[in-house]
mmCIF file of C-alpha atoms in Angstrom:
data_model
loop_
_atom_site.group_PDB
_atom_site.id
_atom_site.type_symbol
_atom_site.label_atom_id
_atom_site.label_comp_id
_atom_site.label_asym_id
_atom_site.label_seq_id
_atom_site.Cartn_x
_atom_site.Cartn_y
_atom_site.Cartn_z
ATOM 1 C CA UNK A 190 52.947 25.770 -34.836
ATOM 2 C CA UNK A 191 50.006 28.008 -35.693
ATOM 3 C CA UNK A 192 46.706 26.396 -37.101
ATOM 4 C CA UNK A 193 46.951 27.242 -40.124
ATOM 5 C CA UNK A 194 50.588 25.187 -40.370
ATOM 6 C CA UNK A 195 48.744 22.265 -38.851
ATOM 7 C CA UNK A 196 46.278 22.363 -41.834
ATOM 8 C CA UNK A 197 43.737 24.240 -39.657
ATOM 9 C CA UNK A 198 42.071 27.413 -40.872
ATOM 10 C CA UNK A 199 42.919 29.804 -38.204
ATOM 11 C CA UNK A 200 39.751 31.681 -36.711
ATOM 12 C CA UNK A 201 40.238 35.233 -37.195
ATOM 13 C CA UNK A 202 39.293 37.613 -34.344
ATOM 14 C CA UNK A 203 35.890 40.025 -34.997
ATOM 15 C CA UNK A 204 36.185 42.813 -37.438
ATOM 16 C CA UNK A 205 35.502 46.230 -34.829
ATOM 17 C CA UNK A 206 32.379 46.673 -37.025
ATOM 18 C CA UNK A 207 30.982 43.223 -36.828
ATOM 19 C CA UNK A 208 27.312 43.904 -34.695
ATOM 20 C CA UNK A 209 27.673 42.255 -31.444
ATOM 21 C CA UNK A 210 25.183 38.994 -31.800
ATOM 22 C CA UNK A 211 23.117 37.611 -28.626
ATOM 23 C CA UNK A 212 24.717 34.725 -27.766
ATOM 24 C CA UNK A 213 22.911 31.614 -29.329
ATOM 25 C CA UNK A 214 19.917 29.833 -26.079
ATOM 26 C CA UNK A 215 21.564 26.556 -24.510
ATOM 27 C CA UNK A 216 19.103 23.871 -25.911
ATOM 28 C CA UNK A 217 17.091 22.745 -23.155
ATOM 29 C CA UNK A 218 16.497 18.754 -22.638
ATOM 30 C CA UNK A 219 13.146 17.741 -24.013
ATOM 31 C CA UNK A 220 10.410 17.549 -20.954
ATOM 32 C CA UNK A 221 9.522 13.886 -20.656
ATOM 33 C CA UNK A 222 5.622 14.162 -21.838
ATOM 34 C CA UNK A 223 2.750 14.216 -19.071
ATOM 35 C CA UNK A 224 0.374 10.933 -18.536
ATOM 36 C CA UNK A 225 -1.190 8.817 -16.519
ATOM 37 C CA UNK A 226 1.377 6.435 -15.282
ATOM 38 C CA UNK A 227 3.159 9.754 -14.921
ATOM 39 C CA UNK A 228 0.976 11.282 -12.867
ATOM 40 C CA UNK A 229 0.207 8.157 -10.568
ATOM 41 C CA UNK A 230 3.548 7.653 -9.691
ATOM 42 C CA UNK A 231 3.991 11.453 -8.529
ATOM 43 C CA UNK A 232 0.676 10.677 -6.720
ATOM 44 C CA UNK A 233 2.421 7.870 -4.886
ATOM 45 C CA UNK A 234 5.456 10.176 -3.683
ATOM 46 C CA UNK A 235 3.002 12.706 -2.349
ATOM 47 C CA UNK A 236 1.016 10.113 -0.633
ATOM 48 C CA UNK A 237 4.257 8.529 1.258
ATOM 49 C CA UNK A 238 5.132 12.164 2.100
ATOM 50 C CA UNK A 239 2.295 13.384 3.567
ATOM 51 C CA UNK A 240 -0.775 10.701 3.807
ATOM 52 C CA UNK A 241 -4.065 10.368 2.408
ATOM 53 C CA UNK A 242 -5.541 13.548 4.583
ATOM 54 C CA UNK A 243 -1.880 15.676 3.283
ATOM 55 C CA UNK A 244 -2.402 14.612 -0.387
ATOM 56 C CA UNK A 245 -4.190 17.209 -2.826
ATOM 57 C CA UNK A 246 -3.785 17.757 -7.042
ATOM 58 C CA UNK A 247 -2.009 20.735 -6.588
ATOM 59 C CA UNK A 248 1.035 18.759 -4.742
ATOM 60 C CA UNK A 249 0.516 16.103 -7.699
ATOM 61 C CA UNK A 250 0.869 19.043 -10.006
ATOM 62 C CA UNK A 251 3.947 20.704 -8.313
ATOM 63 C CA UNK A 252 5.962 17.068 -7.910
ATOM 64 C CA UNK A 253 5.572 17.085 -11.717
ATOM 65 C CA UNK A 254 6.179 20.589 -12.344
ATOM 66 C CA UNK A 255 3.006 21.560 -14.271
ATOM 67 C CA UNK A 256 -0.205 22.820 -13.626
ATOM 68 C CA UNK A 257 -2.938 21.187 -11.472
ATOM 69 C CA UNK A 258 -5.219 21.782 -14.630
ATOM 70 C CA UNK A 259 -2.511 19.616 -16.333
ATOM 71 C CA UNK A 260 -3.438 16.683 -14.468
ATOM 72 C CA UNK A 261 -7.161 16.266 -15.498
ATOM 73 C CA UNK A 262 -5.607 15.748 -19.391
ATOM 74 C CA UNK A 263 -5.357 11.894 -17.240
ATOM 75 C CA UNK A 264 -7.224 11.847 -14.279
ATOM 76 C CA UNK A 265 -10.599 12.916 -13.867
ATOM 77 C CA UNK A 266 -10.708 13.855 -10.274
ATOM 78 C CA UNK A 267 -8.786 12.630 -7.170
ATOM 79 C CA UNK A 268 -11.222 9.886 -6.680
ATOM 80 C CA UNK A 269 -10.270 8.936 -10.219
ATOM 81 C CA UNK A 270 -6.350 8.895 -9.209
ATOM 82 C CA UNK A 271 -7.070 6.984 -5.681
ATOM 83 C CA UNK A 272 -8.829 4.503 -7.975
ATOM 84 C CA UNK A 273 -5.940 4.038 -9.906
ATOM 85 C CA UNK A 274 -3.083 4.264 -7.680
ATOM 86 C CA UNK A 275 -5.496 0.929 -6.102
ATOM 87 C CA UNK A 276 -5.369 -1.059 -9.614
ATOM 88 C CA UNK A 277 -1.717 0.040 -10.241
ATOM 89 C CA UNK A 278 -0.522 -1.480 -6.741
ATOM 90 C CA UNK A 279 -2.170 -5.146 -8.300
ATOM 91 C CA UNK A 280 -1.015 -4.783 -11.589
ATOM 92 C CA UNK A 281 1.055 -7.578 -11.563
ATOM 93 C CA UNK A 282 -0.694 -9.853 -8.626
ATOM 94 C CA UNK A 283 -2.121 -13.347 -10.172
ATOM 95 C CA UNK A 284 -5.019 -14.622 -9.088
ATOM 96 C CA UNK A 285 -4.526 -17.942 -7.460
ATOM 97 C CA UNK A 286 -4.996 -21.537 -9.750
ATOM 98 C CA UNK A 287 -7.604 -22.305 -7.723
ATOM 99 C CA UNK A 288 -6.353 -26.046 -6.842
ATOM 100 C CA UNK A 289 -8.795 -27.780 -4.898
ATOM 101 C CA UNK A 290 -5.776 -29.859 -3.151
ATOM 102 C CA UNK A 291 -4.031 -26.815 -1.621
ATOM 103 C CA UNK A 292 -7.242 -23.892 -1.372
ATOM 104 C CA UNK A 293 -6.135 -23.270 2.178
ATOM 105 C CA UNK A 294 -2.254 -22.557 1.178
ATOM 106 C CA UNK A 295 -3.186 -20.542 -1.698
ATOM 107 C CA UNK A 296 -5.824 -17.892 0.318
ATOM 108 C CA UNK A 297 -2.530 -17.907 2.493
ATOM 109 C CA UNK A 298 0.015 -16.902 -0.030
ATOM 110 C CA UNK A 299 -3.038 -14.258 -1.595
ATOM 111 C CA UNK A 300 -3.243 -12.544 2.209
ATOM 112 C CA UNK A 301 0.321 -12.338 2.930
ATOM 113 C CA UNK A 302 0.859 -11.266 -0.784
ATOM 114 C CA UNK A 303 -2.182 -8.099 -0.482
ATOM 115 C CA UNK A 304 -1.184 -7.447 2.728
ATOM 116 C CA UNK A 305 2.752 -6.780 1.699
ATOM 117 C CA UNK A 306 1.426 -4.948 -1.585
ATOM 118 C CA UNK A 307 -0.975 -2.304 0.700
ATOM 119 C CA UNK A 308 2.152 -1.551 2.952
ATOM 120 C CA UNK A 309 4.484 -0.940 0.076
ATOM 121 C CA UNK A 310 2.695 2.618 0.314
ATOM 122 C CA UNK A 311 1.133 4.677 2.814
ATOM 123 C CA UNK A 312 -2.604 4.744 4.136
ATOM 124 C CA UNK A 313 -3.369 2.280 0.683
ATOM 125 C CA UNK A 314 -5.732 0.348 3.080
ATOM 126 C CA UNK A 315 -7.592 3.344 3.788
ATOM 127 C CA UNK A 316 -7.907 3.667 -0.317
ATOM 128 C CA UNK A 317 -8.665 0.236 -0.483
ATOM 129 C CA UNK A 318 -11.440 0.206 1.671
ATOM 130 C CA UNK A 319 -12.800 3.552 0.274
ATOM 131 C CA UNK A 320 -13.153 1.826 -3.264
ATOM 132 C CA UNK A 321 -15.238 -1.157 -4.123
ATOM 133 C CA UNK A 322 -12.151 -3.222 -6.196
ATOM 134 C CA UNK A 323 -14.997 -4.536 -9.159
ATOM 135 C CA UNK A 324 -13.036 -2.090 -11.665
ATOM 136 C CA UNK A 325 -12.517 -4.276 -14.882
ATOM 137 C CA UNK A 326 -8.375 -4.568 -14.267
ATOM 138 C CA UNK A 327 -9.295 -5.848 -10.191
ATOM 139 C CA UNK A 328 -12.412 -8.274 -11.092
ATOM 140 C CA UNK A 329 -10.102 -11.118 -12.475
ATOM 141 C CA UNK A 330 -8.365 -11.119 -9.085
ATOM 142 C CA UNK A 331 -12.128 -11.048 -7.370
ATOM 143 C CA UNK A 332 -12.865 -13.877 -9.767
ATOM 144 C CA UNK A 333 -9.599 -15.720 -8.771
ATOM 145 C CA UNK A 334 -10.241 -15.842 -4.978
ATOM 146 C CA UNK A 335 -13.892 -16.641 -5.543
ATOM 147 C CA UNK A 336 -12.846 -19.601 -7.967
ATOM 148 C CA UNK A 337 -10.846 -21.031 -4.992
ATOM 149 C CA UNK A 338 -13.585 -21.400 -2.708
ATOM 150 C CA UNK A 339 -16.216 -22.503 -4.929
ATOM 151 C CA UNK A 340 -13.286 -25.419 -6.053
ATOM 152 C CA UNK A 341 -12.314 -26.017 -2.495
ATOM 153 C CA UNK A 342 -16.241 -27.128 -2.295
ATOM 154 C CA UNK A 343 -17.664 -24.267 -0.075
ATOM 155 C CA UNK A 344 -21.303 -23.859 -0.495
ATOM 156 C CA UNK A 345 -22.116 -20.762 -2.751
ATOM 157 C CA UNK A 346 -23.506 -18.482 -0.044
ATOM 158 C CA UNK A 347 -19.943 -19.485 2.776
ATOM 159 C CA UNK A 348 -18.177 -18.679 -0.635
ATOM 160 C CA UNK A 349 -19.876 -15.277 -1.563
ATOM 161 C CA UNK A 350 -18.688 -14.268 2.032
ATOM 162 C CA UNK A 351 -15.772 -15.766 2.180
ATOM 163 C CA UNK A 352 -13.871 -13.335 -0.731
ATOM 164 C CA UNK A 353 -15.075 -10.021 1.391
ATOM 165 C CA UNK A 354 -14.177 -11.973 4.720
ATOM 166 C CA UNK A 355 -10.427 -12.027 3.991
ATOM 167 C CA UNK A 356 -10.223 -8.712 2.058
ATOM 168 C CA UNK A 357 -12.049 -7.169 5.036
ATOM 169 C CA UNK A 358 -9.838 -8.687 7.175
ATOM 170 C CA UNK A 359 -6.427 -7.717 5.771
ATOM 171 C CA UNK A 360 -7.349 -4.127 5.117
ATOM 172 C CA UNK A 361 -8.644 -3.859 8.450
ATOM 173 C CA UNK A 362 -5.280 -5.158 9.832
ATOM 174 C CA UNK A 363 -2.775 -2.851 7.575
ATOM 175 C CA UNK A 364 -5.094 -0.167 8.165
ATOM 176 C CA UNK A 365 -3.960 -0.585 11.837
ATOM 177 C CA UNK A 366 -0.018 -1.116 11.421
ATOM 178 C CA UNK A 367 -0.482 2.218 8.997
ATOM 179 C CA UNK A 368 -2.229 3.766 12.601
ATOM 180 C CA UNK A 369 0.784 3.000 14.909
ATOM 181 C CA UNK A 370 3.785 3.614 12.339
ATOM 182 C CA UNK A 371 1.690 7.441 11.557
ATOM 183 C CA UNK A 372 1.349 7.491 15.671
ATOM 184 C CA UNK A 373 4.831 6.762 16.002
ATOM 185 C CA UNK A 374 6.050 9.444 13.464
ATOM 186 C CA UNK A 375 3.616 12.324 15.249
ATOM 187 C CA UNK A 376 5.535 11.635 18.554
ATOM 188 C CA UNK A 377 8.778 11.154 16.978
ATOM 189 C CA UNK A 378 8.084 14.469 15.180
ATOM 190 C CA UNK A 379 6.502 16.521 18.477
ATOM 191 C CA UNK A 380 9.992 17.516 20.893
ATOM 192 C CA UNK A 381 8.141 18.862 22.942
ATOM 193 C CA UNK A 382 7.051 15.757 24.695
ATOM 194 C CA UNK A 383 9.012 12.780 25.850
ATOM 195 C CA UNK A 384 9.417 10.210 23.081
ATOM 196 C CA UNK A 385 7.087 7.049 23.157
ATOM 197 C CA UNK A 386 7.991 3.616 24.407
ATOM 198 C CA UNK A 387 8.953 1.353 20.908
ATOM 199 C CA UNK A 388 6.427 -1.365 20.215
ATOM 200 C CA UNK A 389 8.492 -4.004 22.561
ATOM 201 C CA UNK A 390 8.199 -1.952 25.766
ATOM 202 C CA UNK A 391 4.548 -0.952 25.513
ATOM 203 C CA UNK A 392 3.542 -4.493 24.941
ATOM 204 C CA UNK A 393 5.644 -5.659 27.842
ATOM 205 C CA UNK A 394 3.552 -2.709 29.879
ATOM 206 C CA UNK A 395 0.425 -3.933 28.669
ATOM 207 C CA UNK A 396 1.366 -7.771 29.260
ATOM 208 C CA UNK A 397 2.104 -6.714 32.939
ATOM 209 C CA UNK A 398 -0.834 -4.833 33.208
ATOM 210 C CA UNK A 399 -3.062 -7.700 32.633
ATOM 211 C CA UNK A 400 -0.900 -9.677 34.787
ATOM 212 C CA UNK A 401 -1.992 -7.563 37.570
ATOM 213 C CA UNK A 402 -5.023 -7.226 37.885
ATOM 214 C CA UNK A 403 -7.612 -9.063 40.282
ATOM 215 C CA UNK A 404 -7.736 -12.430 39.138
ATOM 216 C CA UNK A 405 -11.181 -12.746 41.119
ATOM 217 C CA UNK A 406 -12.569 -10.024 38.214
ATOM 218 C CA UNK A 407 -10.183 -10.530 34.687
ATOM 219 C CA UNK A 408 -9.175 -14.278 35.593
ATOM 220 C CA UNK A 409 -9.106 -14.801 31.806
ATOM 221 C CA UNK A 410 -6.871 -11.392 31.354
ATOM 222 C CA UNK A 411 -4.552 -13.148 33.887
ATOM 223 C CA UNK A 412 -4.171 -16.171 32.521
ATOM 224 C CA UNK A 413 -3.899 -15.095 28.811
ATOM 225 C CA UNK A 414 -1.148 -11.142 29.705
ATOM 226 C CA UNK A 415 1.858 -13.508 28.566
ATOM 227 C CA UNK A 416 0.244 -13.892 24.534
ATOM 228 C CA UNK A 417 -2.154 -11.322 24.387
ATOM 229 C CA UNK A 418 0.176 -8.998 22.830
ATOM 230 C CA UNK A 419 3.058 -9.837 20.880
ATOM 231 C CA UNK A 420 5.970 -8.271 19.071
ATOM 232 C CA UNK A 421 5.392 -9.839 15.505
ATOM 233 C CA UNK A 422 2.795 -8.445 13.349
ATOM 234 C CA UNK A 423 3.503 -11.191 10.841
ATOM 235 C CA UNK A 424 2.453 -13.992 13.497
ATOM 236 C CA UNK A 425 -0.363 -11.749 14.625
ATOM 237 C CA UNK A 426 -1.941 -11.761 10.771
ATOM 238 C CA UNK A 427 -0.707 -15.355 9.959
ATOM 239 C CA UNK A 428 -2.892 -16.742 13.360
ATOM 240 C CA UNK A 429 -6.379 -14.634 12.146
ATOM 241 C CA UNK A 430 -6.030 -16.335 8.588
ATOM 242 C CA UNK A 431 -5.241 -19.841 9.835
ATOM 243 C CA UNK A 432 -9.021 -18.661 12.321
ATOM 244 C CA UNK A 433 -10.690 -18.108 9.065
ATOM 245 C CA UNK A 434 -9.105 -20.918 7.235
ATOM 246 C CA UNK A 435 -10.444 -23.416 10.016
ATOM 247 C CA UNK A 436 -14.108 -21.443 10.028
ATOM 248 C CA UNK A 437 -14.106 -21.910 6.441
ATOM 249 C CA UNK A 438 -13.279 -25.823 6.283
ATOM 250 C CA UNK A 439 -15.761 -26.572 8.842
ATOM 251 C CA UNK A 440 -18.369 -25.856 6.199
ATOM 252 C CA UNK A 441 -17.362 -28.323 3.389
ATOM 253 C CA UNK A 442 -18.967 -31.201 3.278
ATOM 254 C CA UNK A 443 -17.983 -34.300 4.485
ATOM 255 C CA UNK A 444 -17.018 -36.955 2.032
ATOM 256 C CA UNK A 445 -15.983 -39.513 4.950
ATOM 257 C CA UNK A 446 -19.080 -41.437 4.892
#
């Protein structure tokens, strides 16, 4: 049954002097518009790819598809977007309640929390201890942490030292798991040369290492090879914060007497 039967105009073929038209452009999908949150998550993809000392605006630019001169529409420089990736990695991190009751279990929860947050990306501690966090978005968590010592009862001046203390302490720390996982990938990367022990067999060489040597010289090194060097970075971090937890309590004041 033709179309026109069905109630269907039917479409007639061209006339031989209808003009031959260009065929009509496919409509391209709108381009999702450039900004800032834009821009620092592209910087984050860069920086997981190829580290702090690999990342540079123009691979920004080309994981977004525009031009570097795009990006400073958003960013000012690449200190600026360093600055920012920083603040966007505690966006959503509360400050502790600062409970006088349970200040030791809180500075716990806040170290384990920051140092999970800095290895969510790569070389972040590095960032983090380029860049002074007193930015307006980071200062309530500075204020938090502070809050909790002052509360717990340390004096003023242990407090004051006590925020940079444990910040110090877990940058320095994920700064060095960043320095054996980016180790690990170089040898994994260079075939040319055998491939590296994993973690578990080089500290089981360095545990017998210690174990051998002279106890009349490194009696201590003897005595200590079996737990100098362990397989857990978790237990490795939680042991220095209970050490600075105990430091820290031995300066409130004593309310037994």
């Amino acid at each position: 049954m033709s179309d026109a039967a069905a109630g269907t105009p039917a479409q007639p073929p061209p006339s031989p002097w209808e003009r031959e038209r260009p065929a009509r452009p496919r409509a391209t999908p709108a381009r999702t518009p450039l900004s800032r949150e834009r821009v620092v998550e592209a910087a984050f993809t860069v920086l997981d790819a190829h580290g702090l000392d690999g990342m540079s605006m123009r691979q920004v630019a080309a994981a977004l598809g525009v031009t570097v001169s795009a990006l400073y529409a958003h960013v000012s420089s690449k200190e600026d977007l360093l600055e920012l990736m920083y603040t966007r990695l505690f966006d959503d991190f509360d400050p502790p309640a600062a409970d006088p009751e349970r200040w030791q279990e809180e500075v716990r929860d806040y170290a384990r929390e920051a140092r999970h947050r800095l290895l969510s990306h790569r070389d972040m501690a590095r960032i983090s201890m380029a860049h002074v966090p007193f930015t307006a978005e980071l200062l309530p968590h500075v204020e938090g942490l502070l809050a909790v010592f002052r509360t717990a009862g340390l004096p003023d001046r242990i407090a004051a030292e006590a925020g940079d203390l444990i910040s110090t302490y877990i940058d320095g720390f994920v700064l060095e798991e960043g320095m054996w996982l980016d180790r690990a990938e170089r040898q994994n990367a260079d075939a040319s040369t055998p491939a590296r022990p994993d973690w578990r067999e080089m500290a089981d060489e360095m545990q017998n290492y210690f174990a051998s040597l002279p106890a009349a010289d490194f009696p201590h090194l003897r005595a200590l090879a079996g737990v100098m060097v362990t397989d857990s970075s978790d237990e490795r971090f939680d042991i220095g914060v209970e050490i600075i937890l105990r430091g820290l309590a031995s300066y409130l004041p004593d309310t037994a007497g």
